[in-house]
Coordinates of C-alpha atoms in Angstrom, one line a residue:
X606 CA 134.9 38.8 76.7
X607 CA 132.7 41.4 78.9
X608 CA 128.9 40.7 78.9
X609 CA 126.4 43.3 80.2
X610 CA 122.9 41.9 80.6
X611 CA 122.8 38.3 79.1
X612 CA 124.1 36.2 76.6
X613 CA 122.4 33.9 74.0
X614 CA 122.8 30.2 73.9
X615 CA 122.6 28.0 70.6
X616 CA 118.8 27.5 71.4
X617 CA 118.3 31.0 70.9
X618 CA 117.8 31.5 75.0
X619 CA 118.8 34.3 76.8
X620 CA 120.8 33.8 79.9
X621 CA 121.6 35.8 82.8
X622 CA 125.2 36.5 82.2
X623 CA 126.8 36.4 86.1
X624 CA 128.3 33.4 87.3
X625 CA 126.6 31.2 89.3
X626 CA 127.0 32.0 93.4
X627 CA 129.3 29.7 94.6
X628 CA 126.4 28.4 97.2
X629 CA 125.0 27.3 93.5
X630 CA 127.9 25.1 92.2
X631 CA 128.4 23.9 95.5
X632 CA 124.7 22.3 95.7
X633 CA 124.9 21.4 91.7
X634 CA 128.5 19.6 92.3
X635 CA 127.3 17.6 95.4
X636 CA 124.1 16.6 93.6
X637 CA 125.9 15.5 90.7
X638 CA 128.9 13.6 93.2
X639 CA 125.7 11.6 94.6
X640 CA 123.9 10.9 91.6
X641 CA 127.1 9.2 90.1
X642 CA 128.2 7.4 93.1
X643 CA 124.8 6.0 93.2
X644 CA 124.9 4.8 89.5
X645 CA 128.5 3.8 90.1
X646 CA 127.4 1.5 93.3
X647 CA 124.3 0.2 91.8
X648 CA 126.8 -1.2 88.6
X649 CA 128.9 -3.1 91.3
X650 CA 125.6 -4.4 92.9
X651 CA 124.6 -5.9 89.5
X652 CA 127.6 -7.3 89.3
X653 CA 127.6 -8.4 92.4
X654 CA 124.1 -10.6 92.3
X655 CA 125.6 -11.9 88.5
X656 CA 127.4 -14.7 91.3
X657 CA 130.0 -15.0 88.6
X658 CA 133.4 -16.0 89.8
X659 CA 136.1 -13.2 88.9
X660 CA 139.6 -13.4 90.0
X661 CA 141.3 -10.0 91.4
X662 CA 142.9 -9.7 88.1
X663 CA 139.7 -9.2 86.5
X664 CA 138.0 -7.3 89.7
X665 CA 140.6 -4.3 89.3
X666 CA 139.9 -4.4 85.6
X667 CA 136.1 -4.0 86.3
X668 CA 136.7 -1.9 89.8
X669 CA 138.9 0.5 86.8
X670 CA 136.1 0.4 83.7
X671 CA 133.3 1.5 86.7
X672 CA 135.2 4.2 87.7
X673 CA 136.1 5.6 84.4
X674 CA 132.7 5.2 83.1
X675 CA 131.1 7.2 86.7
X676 CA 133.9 9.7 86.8
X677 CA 134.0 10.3 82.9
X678 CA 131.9 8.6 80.3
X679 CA 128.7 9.4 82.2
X680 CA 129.4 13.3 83.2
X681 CA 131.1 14.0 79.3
X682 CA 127.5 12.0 77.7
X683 CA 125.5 14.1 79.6
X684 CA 127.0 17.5 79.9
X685 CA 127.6 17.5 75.5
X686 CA 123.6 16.3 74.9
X687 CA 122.2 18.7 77.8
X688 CA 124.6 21.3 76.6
X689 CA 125.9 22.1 80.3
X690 CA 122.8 20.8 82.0
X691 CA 123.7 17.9 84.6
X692 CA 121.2 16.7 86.9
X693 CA 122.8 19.1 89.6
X694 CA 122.8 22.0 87.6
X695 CA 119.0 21.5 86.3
X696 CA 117.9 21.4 90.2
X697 CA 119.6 24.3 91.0
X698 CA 119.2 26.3 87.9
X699 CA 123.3 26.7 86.5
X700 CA 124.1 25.9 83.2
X701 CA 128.0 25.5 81.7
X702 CA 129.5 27.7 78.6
X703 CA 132.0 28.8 76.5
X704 CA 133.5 32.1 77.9
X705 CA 131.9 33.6 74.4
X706 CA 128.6 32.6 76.0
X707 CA 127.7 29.3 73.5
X708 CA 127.3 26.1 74.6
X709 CA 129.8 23.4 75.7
X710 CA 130.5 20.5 73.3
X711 CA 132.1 17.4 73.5
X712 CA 135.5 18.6 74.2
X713 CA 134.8 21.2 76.6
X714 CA 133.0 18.6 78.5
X715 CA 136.0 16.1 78.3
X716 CA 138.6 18.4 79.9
X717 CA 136.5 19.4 82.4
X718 CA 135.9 15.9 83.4
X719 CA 139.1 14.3 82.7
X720 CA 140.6 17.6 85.1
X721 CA 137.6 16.4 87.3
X722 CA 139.3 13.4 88.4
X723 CA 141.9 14.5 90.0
X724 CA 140.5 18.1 91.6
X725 CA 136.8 16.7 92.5
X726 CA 137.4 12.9 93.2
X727 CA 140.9 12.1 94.4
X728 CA 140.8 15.3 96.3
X729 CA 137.8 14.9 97.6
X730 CA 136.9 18.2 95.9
X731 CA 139.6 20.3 97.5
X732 CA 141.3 21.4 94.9
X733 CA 138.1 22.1 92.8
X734 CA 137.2 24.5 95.9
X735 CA 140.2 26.5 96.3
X736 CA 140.2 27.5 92.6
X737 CA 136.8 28.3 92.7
X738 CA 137.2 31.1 95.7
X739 CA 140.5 32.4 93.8
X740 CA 138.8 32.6 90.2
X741 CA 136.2 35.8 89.6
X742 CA 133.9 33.8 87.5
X743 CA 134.3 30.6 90.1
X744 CA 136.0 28.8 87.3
X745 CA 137.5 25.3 88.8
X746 CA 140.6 24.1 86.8
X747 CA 138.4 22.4 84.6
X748 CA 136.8 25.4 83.3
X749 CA 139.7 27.2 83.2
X750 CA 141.6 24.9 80.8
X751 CA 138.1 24.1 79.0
X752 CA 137.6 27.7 78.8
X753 CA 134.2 27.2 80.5
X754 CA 132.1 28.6 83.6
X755 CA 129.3 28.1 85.2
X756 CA 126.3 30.7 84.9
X757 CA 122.9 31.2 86.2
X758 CA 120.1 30.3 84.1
X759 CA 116.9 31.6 86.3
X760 CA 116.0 35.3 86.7
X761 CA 117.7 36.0 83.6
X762 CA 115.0 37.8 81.2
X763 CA 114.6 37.3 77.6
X764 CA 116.3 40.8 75.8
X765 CA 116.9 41.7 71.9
X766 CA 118.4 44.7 71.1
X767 CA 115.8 46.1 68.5
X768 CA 116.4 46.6 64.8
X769 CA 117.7 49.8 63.5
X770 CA 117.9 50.8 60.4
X771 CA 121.5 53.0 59.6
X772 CA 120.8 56.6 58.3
X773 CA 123.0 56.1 55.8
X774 CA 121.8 53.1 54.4
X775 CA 118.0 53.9 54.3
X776 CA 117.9 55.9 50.8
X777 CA 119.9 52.0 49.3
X778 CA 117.2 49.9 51.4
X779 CA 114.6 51.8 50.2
X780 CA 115.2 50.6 46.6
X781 CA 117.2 47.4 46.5
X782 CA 115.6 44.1 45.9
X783 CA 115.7 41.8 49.1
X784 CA 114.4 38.6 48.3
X785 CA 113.4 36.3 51.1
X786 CA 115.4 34.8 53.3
X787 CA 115.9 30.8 54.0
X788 CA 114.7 31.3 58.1
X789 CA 117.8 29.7 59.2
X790 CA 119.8 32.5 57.6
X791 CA 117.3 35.3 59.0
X792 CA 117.2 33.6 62.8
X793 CA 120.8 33.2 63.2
X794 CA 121.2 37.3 61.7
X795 CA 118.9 38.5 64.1
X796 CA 120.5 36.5 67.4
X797 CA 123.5 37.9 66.1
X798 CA 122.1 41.3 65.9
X799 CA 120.3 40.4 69.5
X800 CA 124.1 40.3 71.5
X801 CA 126.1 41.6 69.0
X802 CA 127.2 44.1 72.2
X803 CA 127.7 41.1 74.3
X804 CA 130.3 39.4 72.5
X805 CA 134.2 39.9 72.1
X806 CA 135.1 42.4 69.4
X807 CA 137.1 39.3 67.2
X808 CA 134.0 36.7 67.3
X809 CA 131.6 40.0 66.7
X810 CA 133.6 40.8 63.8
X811 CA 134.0 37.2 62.5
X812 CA 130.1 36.5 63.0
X813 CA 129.3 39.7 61.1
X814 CA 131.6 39.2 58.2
X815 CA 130.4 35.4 57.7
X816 CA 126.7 36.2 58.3
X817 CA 126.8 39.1 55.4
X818 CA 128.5 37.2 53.0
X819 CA 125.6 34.7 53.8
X820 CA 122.9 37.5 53.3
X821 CA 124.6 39.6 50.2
X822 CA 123.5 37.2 47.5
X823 CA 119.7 37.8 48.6
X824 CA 120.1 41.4 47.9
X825 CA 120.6 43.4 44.7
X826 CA 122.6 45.7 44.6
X827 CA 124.9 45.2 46.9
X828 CA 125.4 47.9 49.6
X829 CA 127.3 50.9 49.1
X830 CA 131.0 50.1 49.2
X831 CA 132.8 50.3 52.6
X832 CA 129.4 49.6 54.3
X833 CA 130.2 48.1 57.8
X834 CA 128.7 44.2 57.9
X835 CA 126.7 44.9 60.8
X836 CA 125.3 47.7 59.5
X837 CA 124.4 45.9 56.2
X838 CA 122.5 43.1 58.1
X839 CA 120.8 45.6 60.2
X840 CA 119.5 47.4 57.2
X841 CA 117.9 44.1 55.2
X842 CA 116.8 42.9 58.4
X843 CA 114.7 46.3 59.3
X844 CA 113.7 46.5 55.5
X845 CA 112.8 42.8 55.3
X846 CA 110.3 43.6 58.7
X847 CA 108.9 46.6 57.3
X848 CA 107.7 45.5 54.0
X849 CA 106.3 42.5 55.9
X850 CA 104.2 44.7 57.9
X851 CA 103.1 46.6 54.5
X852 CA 102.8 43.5 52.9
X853 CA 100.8 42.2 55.6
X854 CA 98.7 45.7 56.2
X855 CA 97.8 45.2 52.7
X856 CA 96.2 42.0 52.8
X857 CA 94.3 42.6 55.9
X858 CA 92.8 45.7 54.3
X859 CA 92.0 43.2 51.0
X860 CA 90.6 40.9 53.2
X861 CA 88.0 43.6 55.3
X862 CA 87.0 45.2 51.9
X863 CA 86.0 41.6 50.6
X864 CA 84.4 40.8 53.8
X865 CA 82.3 44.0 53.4
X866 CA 81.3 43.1 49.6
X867 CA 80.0 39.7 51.1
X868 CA 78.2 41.5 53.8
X869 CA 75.8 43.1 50.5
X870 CA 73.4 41.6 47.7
X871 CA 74.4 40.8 44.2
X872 CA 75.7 43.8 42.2
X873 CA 76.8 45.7 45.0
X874 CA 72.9 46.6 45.8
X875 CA 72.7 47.6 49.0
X876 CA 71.1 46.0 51.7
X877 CA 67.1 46.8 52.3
X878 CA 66.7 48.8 55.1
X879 CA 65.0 46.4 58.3

């Protein structure tokens, strides 16, 4: 997938599209390394002060369970509910996602920290580094069997392509009956609408078909036959807006002209002069 200028996350934000520098995920990874080793020390120190008697048998159990909860359970929880925020990456302004731009879930985040293990920990980050500096994107082996990256989220500015309204659609939009949309529907059309250039031709395609099918039933007729899906969204969604702004042009000159009856006497007698 090629983006140009940004891409738009599930929040509906728009990010700068260019992976992170690798001076970036070099600062975010070392934050991160510290911030866990510090929770993963502070565990064995309450352990410690607990003075309960454990054998080794049971010390290399707990030694393991600290480990797998510092090296996995706690980077997986927080990277799926930040959606590719870790503490590192929110002080240096990164964020991880999809290579189609949306934002890591659960299983993204487990690969990349199961691969973690071995390429930032047991390697002491060695690994992690030289497939950075080989990758384009900076992709460590995590992201590239998550099908993840790292991108910058500061200095990118918010962009939406603007509405258009297709030339051969406009004498249909003119006359057919759109009824309102639920404003999940109309959000997620226009975001798609918003980086519909930015995304790969199959998920464009994919989004366009399912979103229309989505939309048709709210419109009557039905666009001409062989009408394009993205075209068809972009017409109800640039008729939708413009009898809005009628609608709404309406009632604010309703509401002056009532404001000016007020402003007189009973039975539109005019005001005496002062």
């Amino acid at each position: 997938m090629h983006m140009q200028d940004g891409i738009v996350i599930g929040e509906g934000v728009v990010l700068d599209a260019r992976p992170a520098s690798f001076v970036s995920r070099t600062l975010a990874a070392l934050l991160d390394l510290g911030a866990l080793a510090f929770v993963g020390i502070a565990l064995l120190i309450v352990v410690a002060v607990q003075n309960v008697s454990i054998d080794e048998q049971w010390a290399a159990v707990l030694s393991v369970v600290v480990a797998v909860v510092v090296m996995v359970v706690l980077p997986v929880t927080v990277e799926t509910l930040s959606r590719g925020r870790s503490l590192g990456k929110l002080a240096v302004g990164t964020r991880v996602v999809r290579d189609d731009g949306g934002p890591v879930r659960f299983r993204h985040s487990l690969v990349r920290a199961l691969v973690g293990v071995g390429e930032l920990w047991l390697t002491f980050g060695s690994v992690a580094l030289v497939a950075s500096l080989s990758n384009s994107r900076g992709k460590r082996l995590g992201d590239l069997l998550a099908g993840t990256y790292v991108i910058r989220v500061r200095g990118g500015r918010a962009q939406t392509a603007p509405l258009g309204m297709p030339p051969e659609l406009a004498a249909w939009a003119r006359t057919a009956d759109i009824r309102r949309l639920p404003d999940g529907l109309a959000l997620a059309a226009r975001q798609f609408l918003g980086r519909a250039s930015r995304l790969a031709p199959v998920s464009r395609s994919g989004l366009a078909d399912e979103l229309a099918g989505r939309v048709e039933p709210f419109v009557a007729p039905g666009p001409p036959p062989g009408t394009p899906p993205e075209a068809f969204l972009h017409a109800v969604l640039h008729a939708r807006r413009d009898r809005e702004l009628e609608r709404g042009r309406v009632e604010q000159e309703r509401a002056e002209a009532r404001a000016d009856t007020l402003h007189r006497l009973p039975y539109s007698i005019p005001d005496p002069p002062r």
